[in-house]
Coordinates of C-alpha atoms in Angstrom, one line a residue:
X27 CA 0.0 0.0 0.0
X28 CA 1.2 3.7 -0.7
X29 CA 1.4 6.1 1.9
X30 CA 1.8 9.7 1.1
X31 CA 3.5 10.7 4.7
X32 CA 5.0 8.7 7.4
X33 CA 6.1 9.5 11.2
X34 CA 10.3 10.0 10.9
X35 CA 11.0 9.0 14.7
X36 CA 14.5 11.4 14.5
X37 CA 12.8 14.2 13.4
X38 CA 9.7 14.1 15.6
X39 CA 7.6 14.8 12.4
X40 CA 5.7 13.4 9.9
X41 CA 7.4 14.1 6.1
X42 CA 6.1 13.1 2.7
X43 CA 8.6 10.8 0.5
X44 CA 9.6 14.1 -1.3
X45 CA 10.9 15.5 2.0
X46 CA 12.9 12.2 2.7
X47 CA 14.4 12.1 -0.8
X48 CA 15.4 16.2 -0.5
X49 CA 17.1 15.3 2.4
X50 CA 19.1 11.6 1.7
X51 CA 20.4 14.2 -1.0
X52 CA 21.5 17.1 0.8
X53 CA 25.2 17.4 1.7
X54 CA 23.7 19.8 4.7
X55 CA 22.4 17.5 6.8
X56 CA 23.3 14.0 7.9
X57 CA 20.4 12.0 6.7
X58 CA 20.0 8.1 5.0
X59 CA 16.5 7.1 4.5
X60 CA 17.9 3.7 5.0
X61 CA 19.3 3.9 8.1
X62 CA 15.7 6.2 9.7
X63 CA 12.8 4.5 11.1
X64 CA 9.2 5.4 9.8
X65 CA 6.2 4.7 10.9
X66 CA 2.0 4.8 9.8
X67 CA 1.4 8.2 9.6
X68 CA -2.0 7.7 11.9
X69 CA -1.5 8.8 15.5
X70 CA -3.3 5.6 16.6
X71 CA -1.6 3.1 15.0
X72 CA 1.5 4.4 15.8
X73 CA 1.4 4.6 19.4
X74 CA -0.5 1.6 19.9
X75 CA 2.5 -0.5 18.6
X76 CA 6.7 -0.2 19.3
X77 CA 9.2 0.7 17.5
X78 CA 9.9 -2.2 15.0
X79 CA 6.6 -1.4 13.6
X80 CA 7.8 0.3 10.4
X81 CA 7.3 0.9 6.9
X82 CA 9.9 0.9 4.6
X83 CA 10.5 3.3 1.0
X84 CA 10.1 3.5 -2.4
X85 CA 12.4 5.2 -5.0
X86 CA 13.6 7.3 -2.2
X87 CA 17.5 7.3 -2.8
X88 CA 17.4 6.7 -6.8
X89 CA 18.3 10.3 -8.2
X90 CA 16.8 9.7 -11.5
X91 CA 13.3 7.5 -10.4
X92 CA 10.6 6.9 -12.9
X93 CA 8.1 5.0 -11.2
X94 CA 6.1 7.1 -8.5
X95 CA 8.6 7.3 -5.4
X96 CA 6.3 6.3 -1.8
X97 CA 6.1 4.8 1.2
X98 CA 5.0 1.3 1.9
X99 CA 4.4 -1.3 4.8
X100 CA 6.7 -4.3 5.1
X101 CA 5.7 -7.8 5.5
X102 CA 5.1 -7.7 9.3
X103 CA 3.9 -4.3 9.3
X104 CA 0.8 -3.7 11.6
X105 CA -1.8 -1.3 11.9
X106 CA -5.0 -1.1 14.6
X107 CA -8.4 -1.9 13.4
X108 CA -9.5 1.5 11.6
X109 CA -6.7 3.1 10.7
X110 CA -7.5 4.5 7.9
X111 CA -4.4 3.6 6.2
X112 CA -5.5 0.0 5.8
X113 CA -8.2 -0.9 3.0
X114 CA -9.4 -3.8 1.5
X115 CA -8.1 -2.7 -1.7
X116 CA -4.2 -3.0 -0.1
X117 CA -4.2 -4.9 3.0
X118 CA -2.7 -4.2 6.3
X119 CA 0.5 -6.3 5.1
X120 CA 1.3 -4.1 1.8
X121 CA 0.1 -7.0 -0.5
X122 CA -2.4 -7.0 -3.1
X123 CA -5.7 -9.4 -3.2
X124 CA -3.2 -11.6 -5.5
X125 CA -0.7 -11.6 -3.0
X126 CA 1.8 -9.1 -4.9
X127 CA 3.8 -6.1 -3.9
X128 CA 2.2 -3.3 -5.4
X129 CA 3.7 0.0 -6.4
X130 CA 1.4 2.5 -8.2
X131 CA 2.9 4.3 -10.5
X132 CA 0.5 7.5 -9.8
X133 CA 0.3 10.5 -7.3
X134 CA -2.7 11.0 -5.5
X135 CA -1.8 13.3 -3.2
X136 CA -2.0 16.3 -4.5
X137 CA -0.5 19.6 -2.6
X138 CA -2.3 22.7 -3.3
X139 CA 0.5 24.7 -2.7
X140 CA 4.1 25.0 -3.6
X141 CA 6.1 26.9 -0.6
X142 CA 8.8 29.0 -1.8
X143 CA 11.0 28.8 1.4
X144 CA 12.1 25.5 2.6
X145 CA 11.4 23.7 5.2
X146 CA 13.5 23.6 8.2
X147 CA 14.3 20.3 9.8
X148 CA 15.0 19.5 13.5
X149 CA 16.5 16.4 14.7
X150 CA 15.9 15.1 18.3
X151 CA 19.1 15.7 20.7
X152 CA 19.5 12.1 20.8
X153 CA 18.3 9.1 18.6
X154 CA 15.1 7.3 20.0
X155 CA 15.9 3.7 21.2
X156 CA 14.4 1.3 19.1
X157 CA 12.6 -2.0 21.1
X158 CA 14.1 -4.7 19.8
X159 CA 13.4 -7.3 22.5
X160 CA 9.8 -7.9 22.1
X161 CA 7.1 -7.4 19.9
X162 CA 3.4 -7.1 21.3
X163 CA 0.9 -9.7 20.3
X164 CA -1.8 -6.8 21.3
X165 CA -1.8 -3.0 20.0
X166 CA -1.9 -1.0 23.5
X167 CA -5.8 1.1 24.5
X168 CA -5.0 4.6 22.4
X169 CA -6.7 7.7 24.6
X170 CA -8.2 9.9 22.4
X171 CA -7.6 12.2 25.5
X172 CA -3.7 12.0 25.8
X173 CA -3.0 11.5 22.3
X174 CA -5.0 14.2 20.0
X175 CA -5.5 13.3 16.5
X176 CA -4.1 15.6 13.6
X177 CA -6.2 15.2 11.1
X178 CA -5.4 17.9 8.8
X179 CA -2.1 15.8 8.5
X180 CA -3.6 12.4 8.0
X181 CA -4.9 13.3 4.9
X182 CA -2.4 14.4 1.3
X183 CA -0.2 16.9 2.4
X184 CA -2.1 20.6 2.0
X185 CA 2.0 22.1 1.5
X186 CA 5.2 21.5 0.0
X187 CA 8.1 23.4 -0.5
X188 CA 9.5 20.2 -2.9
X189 CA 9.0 21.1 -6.5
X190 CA 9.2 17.5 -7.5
X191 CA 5.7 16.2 -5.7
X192 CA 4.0 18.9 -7.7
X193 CA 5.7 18.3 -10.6
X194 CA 4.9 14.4 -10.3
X195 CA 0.9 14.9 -9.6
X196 CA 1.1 16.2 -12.9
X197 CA 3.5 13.7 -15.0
X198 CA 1.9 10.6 -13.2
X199 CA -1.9 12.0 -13.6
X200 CA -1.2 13.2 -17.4
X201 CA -3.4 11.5 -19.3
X202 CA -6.1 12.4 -16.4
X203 CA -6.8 15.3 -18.3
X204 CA -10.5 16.3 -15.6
X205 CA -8.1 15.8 -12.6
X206 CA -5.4 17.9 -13.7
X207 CA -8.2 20.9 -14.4
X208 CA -10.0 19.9 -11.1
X209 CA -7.1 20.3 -8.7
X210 CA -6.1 23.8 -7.2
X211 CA -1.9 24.7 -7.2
X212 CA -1.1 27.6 -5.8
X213 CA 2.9 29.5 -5.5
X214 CA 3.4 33.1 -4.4
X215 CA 0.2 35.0 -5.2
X216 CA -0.8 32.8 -8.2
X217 CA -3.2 30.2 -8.0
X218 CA -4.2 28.4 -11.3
X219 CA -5.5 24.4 -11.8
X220 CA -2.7 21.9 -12.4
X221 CA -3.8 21.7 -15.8
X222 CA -3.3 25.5 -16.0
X223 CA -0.1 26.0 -14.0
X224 CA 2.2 23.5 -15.9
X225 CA 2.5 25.3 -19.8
X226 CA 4.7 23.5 -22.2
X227 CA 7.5 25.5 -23.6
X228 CA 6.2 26.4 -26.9
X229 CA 3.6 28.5 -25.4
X230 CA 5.7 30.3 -22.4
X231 CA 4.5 33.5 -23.7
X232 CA 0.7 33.3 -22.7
X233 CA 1.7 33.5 -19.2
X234 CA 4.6 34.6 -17.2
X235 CA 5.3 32.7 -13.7
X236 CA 3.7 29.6 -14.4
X237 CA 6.1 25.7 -14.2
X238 CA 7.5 25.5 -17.9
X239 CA 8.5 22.2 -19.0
X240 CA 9.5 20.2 -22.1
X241 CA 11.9 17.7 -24.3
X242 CA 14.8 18.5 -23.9
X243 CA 16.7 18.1 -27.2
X244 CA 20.4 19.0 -26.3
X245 CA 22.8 19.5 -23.1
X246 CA 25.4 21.5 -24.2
X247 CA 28.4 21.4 -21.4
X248 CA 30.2 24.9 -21.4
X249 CA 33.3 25.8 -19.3
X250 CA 30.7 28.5 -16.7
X251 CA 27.3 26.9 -17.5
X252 CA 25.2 24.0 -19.1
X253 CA 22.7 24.8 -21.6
X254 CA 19.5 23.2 -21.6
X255 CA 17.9 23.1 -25.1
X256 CA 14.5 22.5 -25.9
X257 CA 13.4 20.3 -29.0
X258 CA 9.6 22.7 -29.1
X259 CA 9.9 26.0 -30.5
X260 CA 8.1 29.1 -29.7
X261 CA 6.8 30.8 -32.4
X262 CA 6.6 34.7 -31.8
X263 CA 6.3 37.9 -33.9
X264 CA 8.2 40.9 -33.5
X265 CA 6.9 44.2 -33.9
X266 CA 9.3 44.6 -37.2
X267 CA 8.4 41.5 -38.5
X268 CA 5.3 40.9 -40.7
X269 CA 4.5 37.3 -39.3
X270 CA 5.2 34.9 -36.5
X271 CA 8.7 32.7 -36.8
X272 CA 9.9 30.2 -34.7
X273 CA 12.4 30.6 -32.5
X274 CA 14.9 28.4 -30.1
X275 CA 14.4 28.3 -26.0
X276 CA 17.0 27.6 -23.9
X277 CA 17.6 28.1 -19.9
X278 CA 21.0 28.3 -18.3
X279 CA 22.8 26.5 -15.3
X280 CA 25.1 28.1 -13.8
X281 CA 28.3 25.9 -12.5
X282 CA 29.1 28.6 -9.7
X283 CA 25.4 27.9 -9.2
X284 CA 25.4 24.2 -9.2
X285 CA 28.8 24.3 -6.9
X286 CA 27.1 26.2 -3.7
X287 CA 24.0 23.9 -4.1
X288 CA 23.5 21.9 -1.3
X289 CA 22.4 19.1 -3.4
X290 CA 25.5 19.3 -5.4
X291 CA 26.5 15.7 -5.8
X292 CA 23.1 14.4 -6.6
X293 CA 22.2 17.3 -9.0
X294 CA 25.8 16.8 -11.1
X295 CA 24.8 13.2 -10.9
X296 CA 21.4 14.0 -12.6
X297 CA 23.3 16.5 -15.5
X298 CA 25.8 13.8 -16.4
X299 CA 23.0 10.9 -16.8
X300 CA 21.0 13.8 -18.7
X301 CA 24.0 14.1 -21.0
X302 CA 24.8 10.6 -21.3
X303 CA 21.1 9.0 -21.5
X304 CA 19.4 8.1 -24.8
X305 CA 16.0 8.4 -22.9
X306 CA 13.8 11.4 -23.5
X307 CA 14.2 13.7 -21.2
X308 CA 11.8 16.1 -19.5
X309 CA 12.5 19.5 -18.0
X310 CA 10.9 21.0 -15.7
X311 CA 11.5 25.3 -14.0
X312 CA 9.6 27.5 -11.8
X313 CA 11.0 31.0 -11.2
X314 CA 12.0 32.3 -14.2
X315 CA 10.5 32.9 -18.1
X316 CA 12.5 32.8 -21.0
X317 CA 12.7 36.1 -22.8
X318 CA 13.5 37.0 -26.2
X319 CA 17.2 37.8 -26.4
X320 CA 19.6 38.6 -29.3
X321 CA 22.9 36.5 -29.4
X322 CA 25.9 36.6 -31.2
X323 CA 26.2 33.9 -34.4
X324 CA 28.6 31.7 -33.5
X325 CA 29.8 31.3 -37.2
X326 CA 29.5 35.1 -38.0
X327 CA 29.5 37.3 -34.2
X328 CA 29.0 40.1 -36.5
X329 CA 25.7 38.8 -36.6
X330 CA 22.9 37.9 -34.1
X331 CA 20.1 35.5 -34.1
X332 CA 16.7 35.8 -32.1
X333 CA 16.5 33.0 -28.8
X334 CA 13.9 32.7 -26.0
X335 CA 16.4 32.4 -23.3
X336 CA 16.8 31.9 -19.5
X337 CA 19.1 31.8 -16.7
X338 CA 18.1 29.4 -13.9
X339 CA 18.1 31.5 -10.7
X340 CA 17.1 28.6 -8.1
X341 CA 18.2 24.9 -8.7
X342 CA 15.2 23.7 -6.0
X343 CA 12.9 24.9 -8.4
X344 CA 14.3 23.0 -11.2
X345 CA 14.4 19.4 -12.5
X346 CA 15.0 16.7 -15.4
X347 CA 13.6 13.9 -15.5
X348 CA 12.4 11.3 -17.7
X349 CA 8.4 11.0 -18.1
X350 CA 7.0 8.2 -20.7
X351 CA 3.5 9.2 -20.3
X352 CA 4.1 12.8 -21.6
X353 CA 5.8 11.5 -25.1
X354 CA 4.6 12.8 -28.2
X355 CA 1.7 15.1 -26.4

């Protein structure tokens, strides 16, 4: 069974599987999703059960994931009678009615808002102790009065300041074309339907400030920056010009950028598979929109050529990834 959040015993908190993968990647903070314990999300069936009583990950460390990443129970995974985490549909022991593992490739929780500023993380002082000695046969009485529920939290996390759980609600739910206009996203002052919010490349000038994305036809690997090429083209009339022409985008990393990142290993990691993959590749930006710029010819500086150009401003708000189910659309 998928769960969109889970109780990290370290951190005191409850995190989604995008928080857990930002932070097995970031060189600021000592964190190995491996090495944590998580538990069922639901105040109840937490507490009525120790520490052993985990659930384990999915996709959480791989960089470049294709299948939906998520938490799941393991095979002696518990939970108390009507925890709402358990359904007939995936049983308590994170099998299917055949008996099979199962790993749904889709989102369903969907955020309706992106945070701009990140979360902040605070560990405990000192590591819970796991019980390792005994397991109870019988969940302990919860007291509704001791232990209040959260339910606000129980259900698909309302927030995220993780671009890529918005960003995967909308590659996993593509072909859900009613959902996508159904659900709210909101960032900074702009609040649009998913459907709405995410504009393919070609059309980046009907909007400003919305997520961009598309195919990326070329990396190009320069000694201060890496340029991202798109294979779409905008087409765009200037006020000299008697028609609309086509014309390149592009968006810029910055190396200096890249190098103060505090994901730097894993994002370098991601640019050099990019580079060296014969997949189609998605992009994916928030924060910046490409504007018509003039550039030099590089056969003829003398001469300059029309581009719809970028330079990536915040790498957190930025990512390529592969995504079958938007080919050809």
């Amino acid at each position: 069974m998928k769960f969109d959040l889970a109780y990290c015993l370290s951190l005191d908190d409850k995190l989604s599987i995008y928080d857990v993968r930002d932070l097995n990647f970031d060189e600021s903070m000592e964190f190995d999703s491996a090495k944590e314990h998580f538990q069922c999300p639901n105040d109840a069936c937490r507490l009525a059960f120790d520490g052993l009583n985990v659930l384990t990950t999915f996709n959480a460390k791989n960089v470049n994931y294709v299948r939906t990443p998520h938490f799941k129970n393991t095979p002696s995974t518990r939970h108390v009678a009507d925890c709402p985490y358990v359904s007939l549909k995936a049983p308590a022991s994170g099998l299917d009615v055949d008996g099979a593992e199962t790993d749904d490739s889709r989102e369903e929780h969907f955020p309706s808002e992106l945070l701009l500023t990140r979360r902040e993380y605070v560990r405990k002082q000192s590591n819970p102790a796991v019980v390792a000695d005994v397991v109870r046969d019988d969940p302990k009485p919860f007291s509704a009065a001791s232990d209040v529920e959260h339910p606000s939290r129980e259900s698909a996390p309302d927030k995220t300041s993780i671009f890529a759980h918005p960003v995967e609600c909308f590659v996993s739910n593509f072909e859900d074309k009613d959902l996508l206009k159904r659900m709210p996203l909101k960032i900074g002052e702009h609040t649009a339907p998913y459907g709405s919010f995410f504009k393919k490349i070609e059309y980046l000038t009907d909007n400003k400030g919305l997520i961009y994305w598309g195919k990326i036809k070329e990396i190009k690997d320069y000694t201060q920056s890496f340029r991202i090429d798109f294979e779409q083209k905008v087409w765009f009339k200037q006020a000299d010009e008697a028609k609309k022409k086509p014309y390149s985008v592009n968006v810029y990393l910055s190396k200096k950028l890249i190098e103060n990142y505090r994901k730097r290993k894993a994002f370098l990691e991601e640019i050099k598979h990019a580079i060296d993959s014969e997949a189609q590749l998605y992009c994916f930006f928030y924060g910046v929109t490409p504007e018509l710029k003039q550039v030099p010819s590089t056969k003829n500086p003398e001469q300059t050529f029309g581009v719809f150009s970028a330079n990536i401003e915040n790498l957190d708000h930025f990512i390529i990834r592969e995504a079958p189910g938007l080919a050809d659309k």
